[in-house]
Coordinates of C-alpha atoms in Angstrom, one line a residue:
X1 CA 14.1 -47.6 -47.4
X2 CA 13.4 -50.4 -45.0
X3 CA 14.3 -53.0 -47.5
X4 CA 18.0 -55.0 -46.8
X5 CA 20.8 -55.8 -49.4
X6 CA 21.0 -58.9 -50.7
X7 CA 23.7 -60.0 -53.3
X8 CA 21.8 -62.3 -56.1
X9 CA 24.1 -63.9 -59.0
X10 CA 22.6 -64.4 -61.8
X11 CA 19.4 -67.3 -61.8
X12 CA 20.3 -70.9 -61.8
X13 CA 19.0 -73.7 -61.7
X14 CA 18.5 -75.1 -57.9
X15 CA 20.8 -77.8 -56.8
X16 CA 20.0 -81.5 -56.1
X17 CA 19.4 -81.2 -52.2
X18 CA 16.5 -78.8 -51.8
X19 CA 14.8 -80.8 -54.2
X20 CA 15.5 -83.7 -52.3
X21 CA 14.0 -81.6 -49.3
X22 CA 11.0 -80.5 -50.9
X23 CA 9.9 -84.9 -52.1
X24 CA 10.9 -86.0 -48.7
X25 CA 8.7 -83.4 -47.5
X26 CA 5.9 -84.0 -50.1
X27 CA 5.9 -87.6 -49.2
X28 CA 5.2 -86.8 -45.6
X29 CA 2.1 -84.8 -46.5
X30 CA 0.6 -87.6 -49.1
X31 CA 0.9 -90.1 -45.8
X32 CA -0.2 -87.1 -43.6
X33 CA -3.6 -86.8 -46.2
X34 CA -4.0 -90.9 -46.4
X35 CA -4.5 -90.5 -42.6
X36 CA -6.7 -88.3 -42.5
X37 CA -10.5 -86.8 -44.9
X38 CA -10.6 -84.0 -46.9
X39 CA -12.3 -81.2 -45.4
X40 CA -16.1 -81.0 -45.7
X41 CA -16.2 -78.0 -48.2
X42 CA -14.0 -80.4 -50.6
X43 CA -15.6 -83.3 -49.8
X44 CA -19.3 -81.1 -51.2
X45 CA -17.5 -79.4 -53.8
X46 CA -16.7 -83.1 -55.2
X47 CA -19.9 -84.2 -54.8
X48 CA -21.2 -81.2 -57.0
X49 CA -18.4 -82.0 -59.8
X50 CA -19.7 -85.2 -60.1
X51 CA -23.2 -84.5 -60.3
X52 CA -22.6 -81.7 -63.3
X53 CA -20.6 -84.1 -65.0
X54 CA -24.0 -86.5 -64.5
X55 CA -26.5 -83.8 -66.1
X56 CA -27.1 -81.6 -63.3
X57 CA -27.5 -78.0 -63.5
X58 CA -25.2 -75.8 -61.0
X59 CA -27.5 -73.7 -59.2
X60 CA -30.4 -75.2 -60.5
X61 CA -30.3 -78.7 -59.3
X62 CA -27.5 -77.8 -56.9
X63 CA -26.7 -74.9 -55.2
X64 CA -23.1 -73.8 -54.0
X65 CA -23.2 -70.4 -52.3
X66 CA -19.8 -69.4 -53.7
X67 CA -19.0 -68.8 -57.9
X68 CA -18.7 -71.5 -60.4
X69 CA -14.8 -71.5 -60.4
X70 CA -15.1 -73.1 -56.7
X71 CA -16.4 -75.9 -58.2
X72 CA -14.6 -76.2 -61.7
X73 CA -11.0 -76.8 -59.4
X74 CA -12.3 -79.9 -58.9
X75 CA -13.6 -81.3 -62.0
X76 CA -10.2 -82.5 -63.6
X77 CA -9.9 -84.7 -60.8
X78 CA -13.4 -85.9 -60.8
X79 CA -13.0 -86.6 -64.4
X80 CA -9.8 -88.4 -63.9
X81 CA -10.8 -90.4 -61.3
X82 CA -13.9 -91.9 -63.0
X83 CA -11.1 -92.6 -66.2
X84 CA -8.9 -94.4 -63.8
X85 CA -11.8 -96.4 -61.7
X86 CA -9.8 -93.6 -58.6
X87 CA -11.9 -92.1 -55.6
X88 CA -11.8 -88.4 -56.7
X89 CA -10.0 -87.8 -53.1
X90 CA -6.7 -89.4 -53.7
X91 CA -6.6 -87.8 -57.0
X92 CA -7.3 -84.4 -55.8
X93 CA -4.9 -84.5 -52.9
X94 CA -1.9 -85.6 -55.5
X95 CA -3.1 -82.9 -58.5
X96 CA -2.5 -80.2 -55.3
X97 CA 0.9 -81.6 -54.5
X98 CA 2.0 -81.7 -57.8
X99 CA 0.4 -78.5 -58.0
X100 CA 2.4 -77.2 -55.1
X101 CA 5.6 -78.4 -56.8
X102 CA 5.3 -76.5 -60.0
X103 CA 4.4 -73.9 -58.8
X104 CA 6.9 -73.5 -56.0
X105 CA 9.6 -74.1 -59.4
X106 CA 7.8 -71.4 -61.1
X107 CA 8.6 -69.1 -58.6
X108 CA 12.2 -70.2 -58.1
X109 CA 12.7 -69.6 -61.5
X110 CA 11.5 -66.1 -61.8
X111 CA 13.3 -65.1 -58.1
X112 CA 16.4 -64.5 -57.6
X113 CA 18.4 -67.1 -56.2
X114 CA 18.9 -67.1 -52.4
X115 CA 22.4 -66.1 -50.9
X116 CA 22.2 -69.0 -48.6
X117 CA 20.8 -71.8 -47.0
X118 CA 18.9 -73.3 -49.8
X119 CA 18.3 -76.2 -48.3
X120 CA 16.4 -75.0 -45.4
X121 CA 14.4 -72.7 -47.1
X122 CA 13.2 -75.3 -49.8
X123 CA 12.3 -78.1 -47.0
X124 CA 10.2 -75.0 -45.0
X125 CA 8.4 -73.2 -48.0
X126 CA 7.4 -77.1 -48.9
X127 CA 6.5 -77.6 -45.3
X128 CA 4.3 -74.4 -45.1
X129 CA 2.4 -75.5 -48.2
X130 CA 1.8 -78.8 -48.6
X131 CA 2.3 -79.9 -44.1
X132 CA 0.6 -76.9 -42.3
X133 CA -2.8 -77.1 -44.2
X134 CA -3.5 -80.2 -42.5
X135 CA -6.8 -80.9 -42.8
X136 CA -7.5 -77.9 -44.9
X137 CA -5.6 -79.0 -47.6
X138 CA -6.8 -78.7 -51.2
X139 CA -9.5 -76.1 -49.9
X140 CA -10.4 -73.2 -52.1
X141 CA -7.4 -71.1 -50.4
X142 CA -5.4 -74.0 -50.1
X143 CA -5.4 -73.7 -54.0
X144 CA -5.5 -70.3 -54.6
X145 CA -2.3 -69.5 -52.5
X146 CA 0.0 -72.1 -54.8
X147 CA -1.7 -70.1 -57.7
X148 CA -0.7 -66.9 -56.5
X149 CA 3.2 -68.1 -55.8
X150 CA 4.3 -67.1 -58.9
X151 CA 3.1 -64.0 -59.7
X152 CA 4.4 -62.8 -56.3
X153 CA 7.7 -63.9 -57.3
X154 CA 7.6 -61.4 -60.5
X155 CA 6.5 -58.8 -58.5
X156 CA 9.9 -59.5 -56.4
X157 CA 11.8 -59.4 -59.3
X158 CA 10.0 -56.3 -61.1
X159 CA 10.7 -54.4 -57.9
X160 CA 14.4 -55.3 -57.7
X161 CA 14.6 -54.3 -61.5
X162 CA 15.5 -57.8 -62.5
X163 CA 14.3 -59.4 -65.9
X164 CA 11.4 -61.9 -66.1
X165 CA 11.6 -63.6 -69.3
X166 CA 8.1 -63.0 -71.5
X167 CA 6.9 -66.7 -70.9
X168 CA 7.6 -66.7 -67.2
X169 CA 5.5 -63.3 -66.7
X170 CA 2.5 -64.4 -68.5
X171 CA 2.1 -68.1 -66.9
X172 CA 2.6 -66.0 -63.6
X173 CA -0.1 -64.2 -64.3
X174 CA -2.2 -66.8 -65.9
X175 CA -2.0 -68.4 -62.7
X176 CA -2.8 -65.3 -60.7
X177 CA -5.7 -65.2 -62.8
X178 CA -7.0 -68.5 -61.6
X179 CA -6.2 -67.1 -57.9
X180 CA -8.4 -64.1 -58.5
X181 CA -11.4 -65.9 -60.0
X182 CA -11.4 -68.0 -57.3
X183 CA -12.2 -65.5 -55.0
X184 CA -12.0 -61.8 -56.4
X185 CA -10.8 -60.5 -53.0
X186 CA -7.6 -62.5 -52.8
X187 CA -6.7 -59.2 -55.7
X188 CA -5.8 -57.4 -52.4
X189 CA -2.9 -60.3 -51.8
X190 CA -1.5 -59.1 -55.1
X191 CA -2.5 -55.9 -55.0
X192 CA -0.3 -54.7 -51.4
X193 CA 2.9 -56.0 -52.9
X194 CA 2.4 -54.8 -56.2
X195 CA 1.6 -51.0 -54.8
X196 CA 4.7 -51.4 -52.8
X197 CA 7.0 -52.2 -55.9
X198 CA 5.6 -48.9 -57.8
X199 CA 6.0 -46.9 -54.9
X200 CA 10.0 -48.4 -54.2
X201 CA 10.3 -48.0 -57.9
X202 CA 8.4 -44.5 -58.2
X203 CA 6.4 -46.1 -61.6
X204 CA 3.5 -47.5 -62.8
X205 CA 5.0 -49.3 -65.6
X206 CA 4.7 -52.9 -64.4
X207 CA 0.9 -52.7 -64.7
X208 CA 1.4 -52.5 -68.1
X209 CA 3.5 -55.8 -68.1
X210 CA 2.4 -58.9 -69.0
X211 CA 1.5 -60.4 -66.0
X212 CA -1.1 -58.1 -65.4
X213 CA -2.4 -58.0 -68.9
X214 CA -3.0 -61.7 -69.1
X215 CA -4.4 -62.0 -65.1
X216 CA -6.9 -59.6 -66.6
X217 CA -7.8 -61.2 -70.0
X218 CA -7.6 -64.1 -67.4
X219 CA -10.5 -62.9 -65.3
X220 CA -12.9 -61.2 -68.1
X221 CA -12.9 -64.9 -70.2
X222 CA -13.8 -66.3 -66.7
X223 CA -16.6 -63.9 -65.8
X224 CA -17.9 -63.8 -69.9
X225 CA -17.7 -68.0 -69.1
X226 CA -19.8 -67.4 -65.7
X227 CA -22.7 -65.4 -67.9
X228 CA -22.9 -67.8 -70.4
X229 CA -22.6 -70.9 -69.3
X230 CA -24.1 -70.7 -65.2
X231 CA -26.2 -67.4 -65.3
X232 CA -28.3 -68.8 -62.8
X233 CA -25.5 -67.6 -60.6
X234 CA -26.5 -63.7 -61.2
X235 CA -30.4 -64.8 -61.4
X236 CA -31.0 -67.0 -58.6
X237 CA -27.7 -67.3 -56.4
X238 CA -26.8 -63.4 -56.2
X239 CA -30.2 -62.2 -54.8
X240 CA -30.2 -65.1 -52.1
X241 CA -26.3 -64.6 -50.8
X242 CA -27.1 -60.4 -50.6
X243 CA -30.1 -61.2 -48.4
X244 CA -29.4 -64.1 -46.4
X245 CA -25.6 -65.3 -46.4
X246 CA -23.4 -62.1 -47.0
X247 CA -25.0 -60.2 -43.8
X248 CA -23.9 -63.4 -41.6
X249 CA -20.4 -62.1 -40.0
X250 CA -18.7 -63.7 -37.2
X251 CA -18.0 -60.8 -34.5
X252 CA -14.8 -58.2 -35.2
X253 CA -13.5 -59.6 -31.6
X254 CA -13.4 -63.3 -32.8
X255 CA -11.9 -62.4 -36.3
X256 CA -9.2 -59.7 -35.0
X257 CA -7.9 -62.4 -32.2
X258 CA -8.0 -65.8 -34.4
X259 CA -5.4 -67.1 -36.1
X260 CA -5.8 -65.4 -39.9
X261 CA -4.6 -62.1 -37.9
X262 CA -2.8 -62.9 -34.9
X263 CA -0.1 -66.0 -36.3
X264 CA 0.5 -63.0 -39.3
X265 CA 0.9 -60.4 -36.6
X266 CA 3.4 -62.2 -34.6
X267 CA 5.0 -63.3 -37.8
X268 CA 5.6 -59.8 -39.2
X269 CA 7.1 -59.0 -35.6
X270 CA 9.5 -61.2 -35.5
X271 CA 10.9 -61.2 -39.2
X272 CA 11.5 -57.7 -38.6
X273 CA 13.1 -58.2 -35.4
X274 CA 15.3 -61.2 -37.5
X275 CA 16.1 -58.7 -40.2
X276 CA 16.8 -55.9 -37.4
X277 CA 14.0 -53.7 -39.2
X278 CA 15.8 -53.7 -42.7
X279 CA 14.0 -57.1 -44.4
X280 CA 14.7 -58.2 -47.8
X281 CA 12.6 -57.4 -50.6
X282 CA 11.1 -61.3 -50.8
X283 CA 10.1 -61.0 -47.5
X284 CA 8.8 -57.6 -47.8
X285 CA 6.3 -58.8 -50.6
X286 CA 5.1 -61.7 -48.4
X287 CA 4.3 -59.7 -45.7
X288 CA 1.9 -57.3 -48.0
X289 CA 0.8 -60.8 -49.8
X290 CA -0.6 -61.7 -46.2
X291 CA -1.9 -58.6 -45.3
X292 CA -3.9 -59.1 -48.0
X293 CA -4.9 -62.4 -47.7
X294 CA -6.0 -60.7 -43.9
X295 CA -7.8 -58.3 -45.3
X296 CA -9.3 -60.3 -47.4
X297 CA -10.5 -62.5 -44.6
X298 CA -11.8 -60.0 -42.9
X299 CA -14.2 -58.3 -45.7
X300 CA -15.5 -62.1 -46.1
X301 CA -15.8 -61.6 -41.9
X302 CA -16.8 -65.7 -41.8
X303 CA -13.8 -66.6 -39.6
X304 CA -13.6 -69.7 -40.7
X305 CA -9.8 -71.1 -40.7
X306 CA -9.9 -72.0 -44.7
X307 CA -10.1 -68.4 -44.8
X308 CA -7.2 -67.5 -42.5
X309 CA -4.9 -70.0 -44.2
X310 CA -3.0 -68.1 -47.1
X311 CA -2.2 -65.3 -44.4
X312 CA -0.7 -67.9 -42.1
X313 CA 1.5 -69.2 -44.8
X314 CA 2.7 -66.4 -46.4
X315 CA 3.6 -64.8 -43.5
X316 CA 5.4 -68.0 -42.6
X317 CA 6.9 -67.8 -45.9
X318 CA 8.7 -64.2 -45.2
X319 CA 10.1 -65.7 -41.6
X320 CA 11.6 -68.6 -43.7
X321 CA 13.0 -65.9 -46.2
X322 CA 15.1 -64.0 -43.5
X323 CA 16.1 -67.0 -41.4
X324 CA 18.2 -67.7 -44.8
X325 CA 20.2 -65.0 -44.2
X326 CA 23.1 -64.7 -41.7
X327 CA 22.0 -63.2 -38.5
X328 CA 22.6 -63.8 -34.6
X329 CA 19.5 -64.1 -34.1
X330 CA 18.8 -67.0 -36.5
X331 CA 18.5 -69.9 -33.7
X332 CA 16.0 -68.0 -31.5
X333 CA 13.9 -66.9 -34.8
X334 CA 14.1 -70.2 -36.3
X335 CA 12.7 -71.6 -32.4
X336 CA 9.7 -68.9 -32.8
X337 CA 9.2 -69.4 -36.4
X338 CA 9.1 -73.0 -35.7
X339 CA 6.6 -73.1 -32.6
X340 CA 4.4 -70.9 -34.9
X341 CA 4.3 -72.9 -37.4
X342 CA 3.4 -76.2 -35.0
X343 CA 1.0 -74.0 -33.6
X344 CA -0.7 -73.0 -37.0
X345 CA -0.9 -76.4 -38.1
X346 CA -2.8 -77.9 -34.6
X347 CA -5.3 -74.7 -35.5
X348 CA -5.6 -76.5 -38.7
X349 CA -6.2 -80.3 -37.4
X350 CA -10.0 -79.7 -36.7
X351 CA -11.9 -82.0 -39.5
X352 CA -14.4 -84.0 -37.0
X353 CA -14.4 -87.5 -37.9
X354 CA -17.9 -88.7 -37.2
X355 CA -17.3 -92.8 -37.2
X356 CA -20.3 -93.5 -34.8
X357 CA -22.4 -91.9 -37.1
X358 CA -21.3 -93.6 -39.8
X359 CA -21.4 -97.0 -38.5
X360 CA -25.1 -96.0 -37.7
X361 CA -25.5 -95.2 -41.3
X362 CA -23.9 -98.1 -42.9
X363 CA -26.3 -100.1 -40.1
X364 CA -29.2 -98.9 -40.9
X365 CA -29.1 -97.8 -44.7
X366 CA -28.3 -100.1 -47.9
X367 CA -25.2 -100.7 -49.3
X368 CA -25.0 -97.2 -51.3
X369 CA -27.7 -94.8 -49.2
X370 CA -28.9 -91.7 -50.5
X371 CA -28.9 -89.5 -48.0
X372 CA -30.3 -85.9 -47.1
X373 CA -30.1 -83.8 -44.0
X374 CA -31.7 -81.2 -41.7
X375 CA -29.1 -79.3 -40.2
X376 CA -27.2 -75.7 -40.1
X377 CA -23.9 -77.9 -39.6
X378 CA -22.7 -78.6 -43.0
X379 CA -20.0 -80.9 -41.9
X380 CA -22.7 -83.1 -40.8
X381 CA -23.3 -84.8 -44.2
X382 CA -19.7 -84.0 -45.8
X383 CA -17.5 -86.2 -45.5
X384 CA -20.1 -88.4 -44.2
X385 CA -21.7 -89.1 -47.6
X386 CA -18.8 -89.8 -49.6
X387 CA -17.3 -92.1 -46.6
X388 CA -20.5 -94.7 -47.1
X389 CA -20.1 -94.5 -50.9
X390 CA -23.7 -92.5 -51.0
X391 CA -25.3 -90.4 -52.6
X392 CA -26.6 -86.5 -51.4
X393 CA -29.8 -86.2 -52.9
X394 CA -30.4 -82.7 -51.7
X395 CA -30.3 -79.2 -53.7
X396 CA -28.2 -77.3 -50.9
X397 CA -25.4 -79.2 -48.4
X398 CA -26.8 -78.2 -45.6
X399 CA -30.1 -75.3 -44.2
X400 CA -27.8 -72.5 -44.8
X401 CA -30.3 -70.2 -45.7
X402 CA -32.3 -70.6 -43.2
X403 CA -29.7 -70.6 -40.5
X404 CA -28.4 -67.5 -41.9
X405 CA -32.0 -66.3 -41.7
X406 CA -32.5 -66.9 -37.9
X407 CA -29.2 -64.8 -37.9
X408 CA -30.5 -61.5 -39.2
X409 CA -33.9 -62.2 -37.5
X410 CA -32.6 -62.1 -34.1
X411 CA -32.0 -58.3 -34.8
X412 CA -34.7 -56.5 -32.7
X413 CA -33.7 -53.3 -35.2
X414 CA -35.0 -55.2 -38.7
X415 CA -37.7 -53.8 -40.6
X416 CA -40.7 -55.6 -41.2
X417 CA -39.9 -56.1 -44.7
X418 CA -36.5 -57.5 -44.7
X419 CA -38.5 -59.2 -41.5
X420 CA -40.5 -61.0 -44.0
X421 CA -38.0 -61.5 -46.2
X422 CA -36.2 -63.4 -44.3
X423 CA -39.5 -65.7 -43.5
X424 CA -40.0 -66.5 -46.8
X425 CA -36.3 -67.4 -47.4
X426 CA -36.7 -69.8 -44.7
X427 CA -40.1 -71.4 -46.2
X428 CA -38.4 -71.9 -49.3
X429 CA -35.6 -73.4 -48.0
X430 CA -38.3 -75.9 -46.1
X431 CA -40.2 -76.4 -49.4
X432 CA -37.2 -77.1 -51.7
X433 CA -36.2 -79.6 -48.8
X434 CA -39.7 -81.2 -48.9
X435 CA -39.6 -81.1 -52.6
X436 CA -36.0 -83.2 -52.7
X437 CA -37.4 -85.8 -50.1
X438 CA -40.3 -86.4 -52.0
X439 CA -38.8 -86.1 -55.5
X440 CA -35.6 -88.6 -54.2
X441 CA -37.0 -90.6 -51.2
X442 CA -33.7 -90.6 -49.5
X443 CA -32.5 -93.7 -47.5
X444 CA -31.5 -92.0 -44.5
X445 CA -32.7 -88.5 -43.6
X446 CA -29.6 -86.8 -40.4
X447 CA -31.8 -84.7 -38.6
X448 CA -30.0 -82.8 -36.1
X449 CA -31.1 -81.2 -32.7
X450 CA -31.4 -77.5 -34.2
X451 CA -33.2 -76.8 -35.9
X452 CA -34.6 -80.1 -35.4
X453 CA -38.4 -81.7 -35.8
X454 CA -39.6 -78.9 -34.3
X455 CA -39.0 -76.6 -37.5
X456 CA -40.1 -79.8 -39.4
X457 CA -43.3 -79.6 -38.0
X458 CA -43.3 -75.7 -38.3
X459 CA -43.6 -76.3 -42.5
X460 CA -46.6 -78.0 -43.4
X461 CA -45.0 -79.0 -47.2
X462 CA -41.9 -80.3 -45.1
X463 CA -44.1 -82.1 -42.3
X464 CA -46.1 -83.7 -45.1
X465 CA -42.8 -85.1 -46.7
X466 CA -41.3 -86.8 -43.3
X467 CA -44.6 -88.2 -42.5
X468 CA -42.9 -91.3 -44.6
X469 CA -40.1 -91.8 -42.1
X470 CA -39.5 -92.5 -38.9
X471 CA -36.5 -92.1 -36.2
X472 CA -34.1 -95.2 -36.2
X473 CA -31.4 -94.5 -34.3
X474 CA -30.0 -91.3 -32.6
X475 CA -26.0 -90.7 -32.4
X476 CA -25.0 -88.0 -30.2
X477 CA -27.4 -84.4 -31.3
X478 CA -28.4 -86.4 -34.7
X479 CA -31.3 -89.2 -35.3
X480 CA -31.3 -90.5 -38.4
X481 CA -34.8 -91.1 -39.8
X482 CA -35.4 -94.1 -41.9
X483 CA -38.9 -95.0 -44.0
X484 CA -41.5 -97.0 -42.7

């Protein structure tokens, strides 16, 4: 048994001053947000909540490579916003701090309370969630880690053998339900701390609770909901991801040294040193939770630092949980726990903020452009759009599948049928572009360097459809094209 003694009373409610803690903290990240965009997958997934709610058909008339309940986070706010005459921004970056703050009660009311230090613990855990994300914040895993905070919290207590009241257990685990559909790998976050529990316990019986029962019933009404209502998604989407976007992996070197397995690495070091090898149980199930937010990463194999985030935090999270209790050690940790977290939250800071281009755009384009782009870099139109007060007029964000095309075509071991499968995936991504020029007649079309006029020309349908603009201006790798 690795797992240290901690005394807990029983639950009460949490005094004045970590709440106090946890606002001033909150506040700091509403001005840190103000200062800064949402990153570009927000900023696209907006844009596609907006159009549904406008008559649009997901994955018809838009595409979004992930599942429907990517986009669905963001409706309420959309739908908000347009009630209150709100940009949908502001509005989503204050549902996920309230967000954050119920669900970081949620879980102090199902855990035990902490021996000591409440304080400090409350201003950290609100410092790791709503402060480190940075310029991630409100992304996908942003989210789905303030989701998952509760039902972690009943797996603490169901492997201490404390009592979870009925009402507690099944919000837990409707909101681990909503974690899980929002990507189905994030289970393995749940699923490491929950084998650990039956294994300390030596039973099975908490997969029988209610937690699990309703993050189940959770996640079968959600996938029923997907058949129904978006089954383009298994039609269309499916076949496309499988052949183009799911075989694009960032190299095991880049993924095993970045930040979604180092910072967690370093972290899980050093809370055992803090806890001289014998952690509590909290921390315990935080480390598992970012194991398998790691290993979740890693079967996605993108690298991208979205995906990286929940491991970060949670790990963070069990560092915070020991430096609460007493220790020699507890200046030196918090110094390391501290310079990790700084460190985690400049990885974080890396949302490029184009104004050249825009001031180009709002030159050259009316007062509400529609634009469209040619471009592998999907940042290049998001948050670019939405900062002009435009319009995207294009199917897909960005020529994903035909970046992730070239990818698998620079393989000199591809068969000559998935050879030309890969052709025609990048001709149809040319034609549906051609198709949403001529069907929209965009403003402005960003044409960037790669894959640039030279794959224009390489598509006739695509050629034919450009042969109404002209460059205007060029900022940087990008000329934006304007009609004649």
């Amino acid at each position: 048994m690795i797992t240290g003694t901690l005394s807990f009373s029983a639950p009460r409610r949490m005094p004045l001053r970590p709440w106090l803690a946890i606002t001033f903290v909150a506040a700091a990240a509403l001005i840190q947000q103000s200062l800064s965009a949402l990153n570009c997958d927000v900023s696209w997934l907006i844009t596609i909540a907006e159009r549904l709610l406008d008559g649009a058909r997901l994955y018809r008339d838009i595409e979004e490579v992930n599942p429907p309940a990517s986009v669905l986070l963001y409706v309420p706010a959309v739908v908000l916003a347009q009630a209150l005459d709100l940009r949908p921004e502001a509005l989503t970056v204050a549902m996920v701090a309230v967000l954050a703050l119920l669900s970081v009660r949620h879980a102090r009311r199902i855990l035990p309370p902490l021996p000591a230090r409440a304080t400090l613990v409350s201003a950290a855990c609100a410092f790791i969630l709503l402060i480190l994300p940075a310029d991630l914040f409100a992304q996908r895993e942003h989210i789905a880690l303030l989701a998952g905070l509760p039902m972690l919290a009943v797996i603490v207590s169901r492997s201490l053998a404390l009592p979870v009241r009925a009402a507690d257990a099944r919000s837990a685990g409707i909101a681990g339900g909503i974690m899980v559909v929002i990507k189905p790998h994030l289970i393995l976050a749940l699923a490491l701390p929950a084998l650990w529990s039956a294994l300390r316990r030596r039973s099975l019986d908490a997969a029988r609770a209610p937690e699990w029962i309703t993050l189940a019933l959770v996640c079968a009404g959600y996938l029923l909901l997907v058949l129904l209502a978006f089954p383009e998604y298994f039609t269309h989407m499916l076949p496309l991801l499988r052949l183009v976007y799911l075989p694009g992996r960032d190299s095991w070197h880049h993924l095993l040294t970045g930040t979604m397995v180092t910072i967690p690495a370093t972290a899980a070091v050093l809370t055992f040193w803090l806890a001289r090898a014998r952690p509590s149980e909290p921390a315990i199930v935080a480390l598992l939770a970012a194991a398998g937010f790691a290993l979740a990463g890693l079967v996605q194999g993108k690298g991208y630092l979205n995906h990286g985030y929940p491991a970060v935090a949670s790990a963070l999270l069990a560092i915070t949980l020991e430096l609460a209790r007493p220790g020699k050690a507890r200046a030196f940790g918090a110094l390391c726990a501290a310079t990790l977290a700084l460190f985690a939250t400049y990885s974080y800071a890396r949302v490029p903020q184009p104004t050249a281009l825009r001031d180009a755009v709002q030159r050259l384009g009316p007062s509400h452009p529609r634009l469209i782009g040619v471009s592998f870099d999907f940042s290049l139109g998001h948050p670019l759009t939405r900062w002009v007060d435009g319009a995207w007029v294009g199917t897909r964000g960005n020529q994903w599948a035909t970046g992730n095309a070239w990818q698998q075509l620079e393989s000199p071991a591809l068969s000559p049928a998935a050879r030309r499968a890969y052709e025609q995936a990048e001709r149809a991504d040319a034609a549906l572009l051609a198709a949403d020029i001529i069907r929209y007649r965009p403003d402005i079309v960003l044409v960037d360097e790669v894959p640039g006029p030279t794959w224009i020309a390489r598509h006739p349908p695509l050629a034919r459809a450009m042969q109404r603009y002209r460059p205007g201006a060029r900022v940087a790798n990008i000329t934006l094209w304007t009609p004649r």
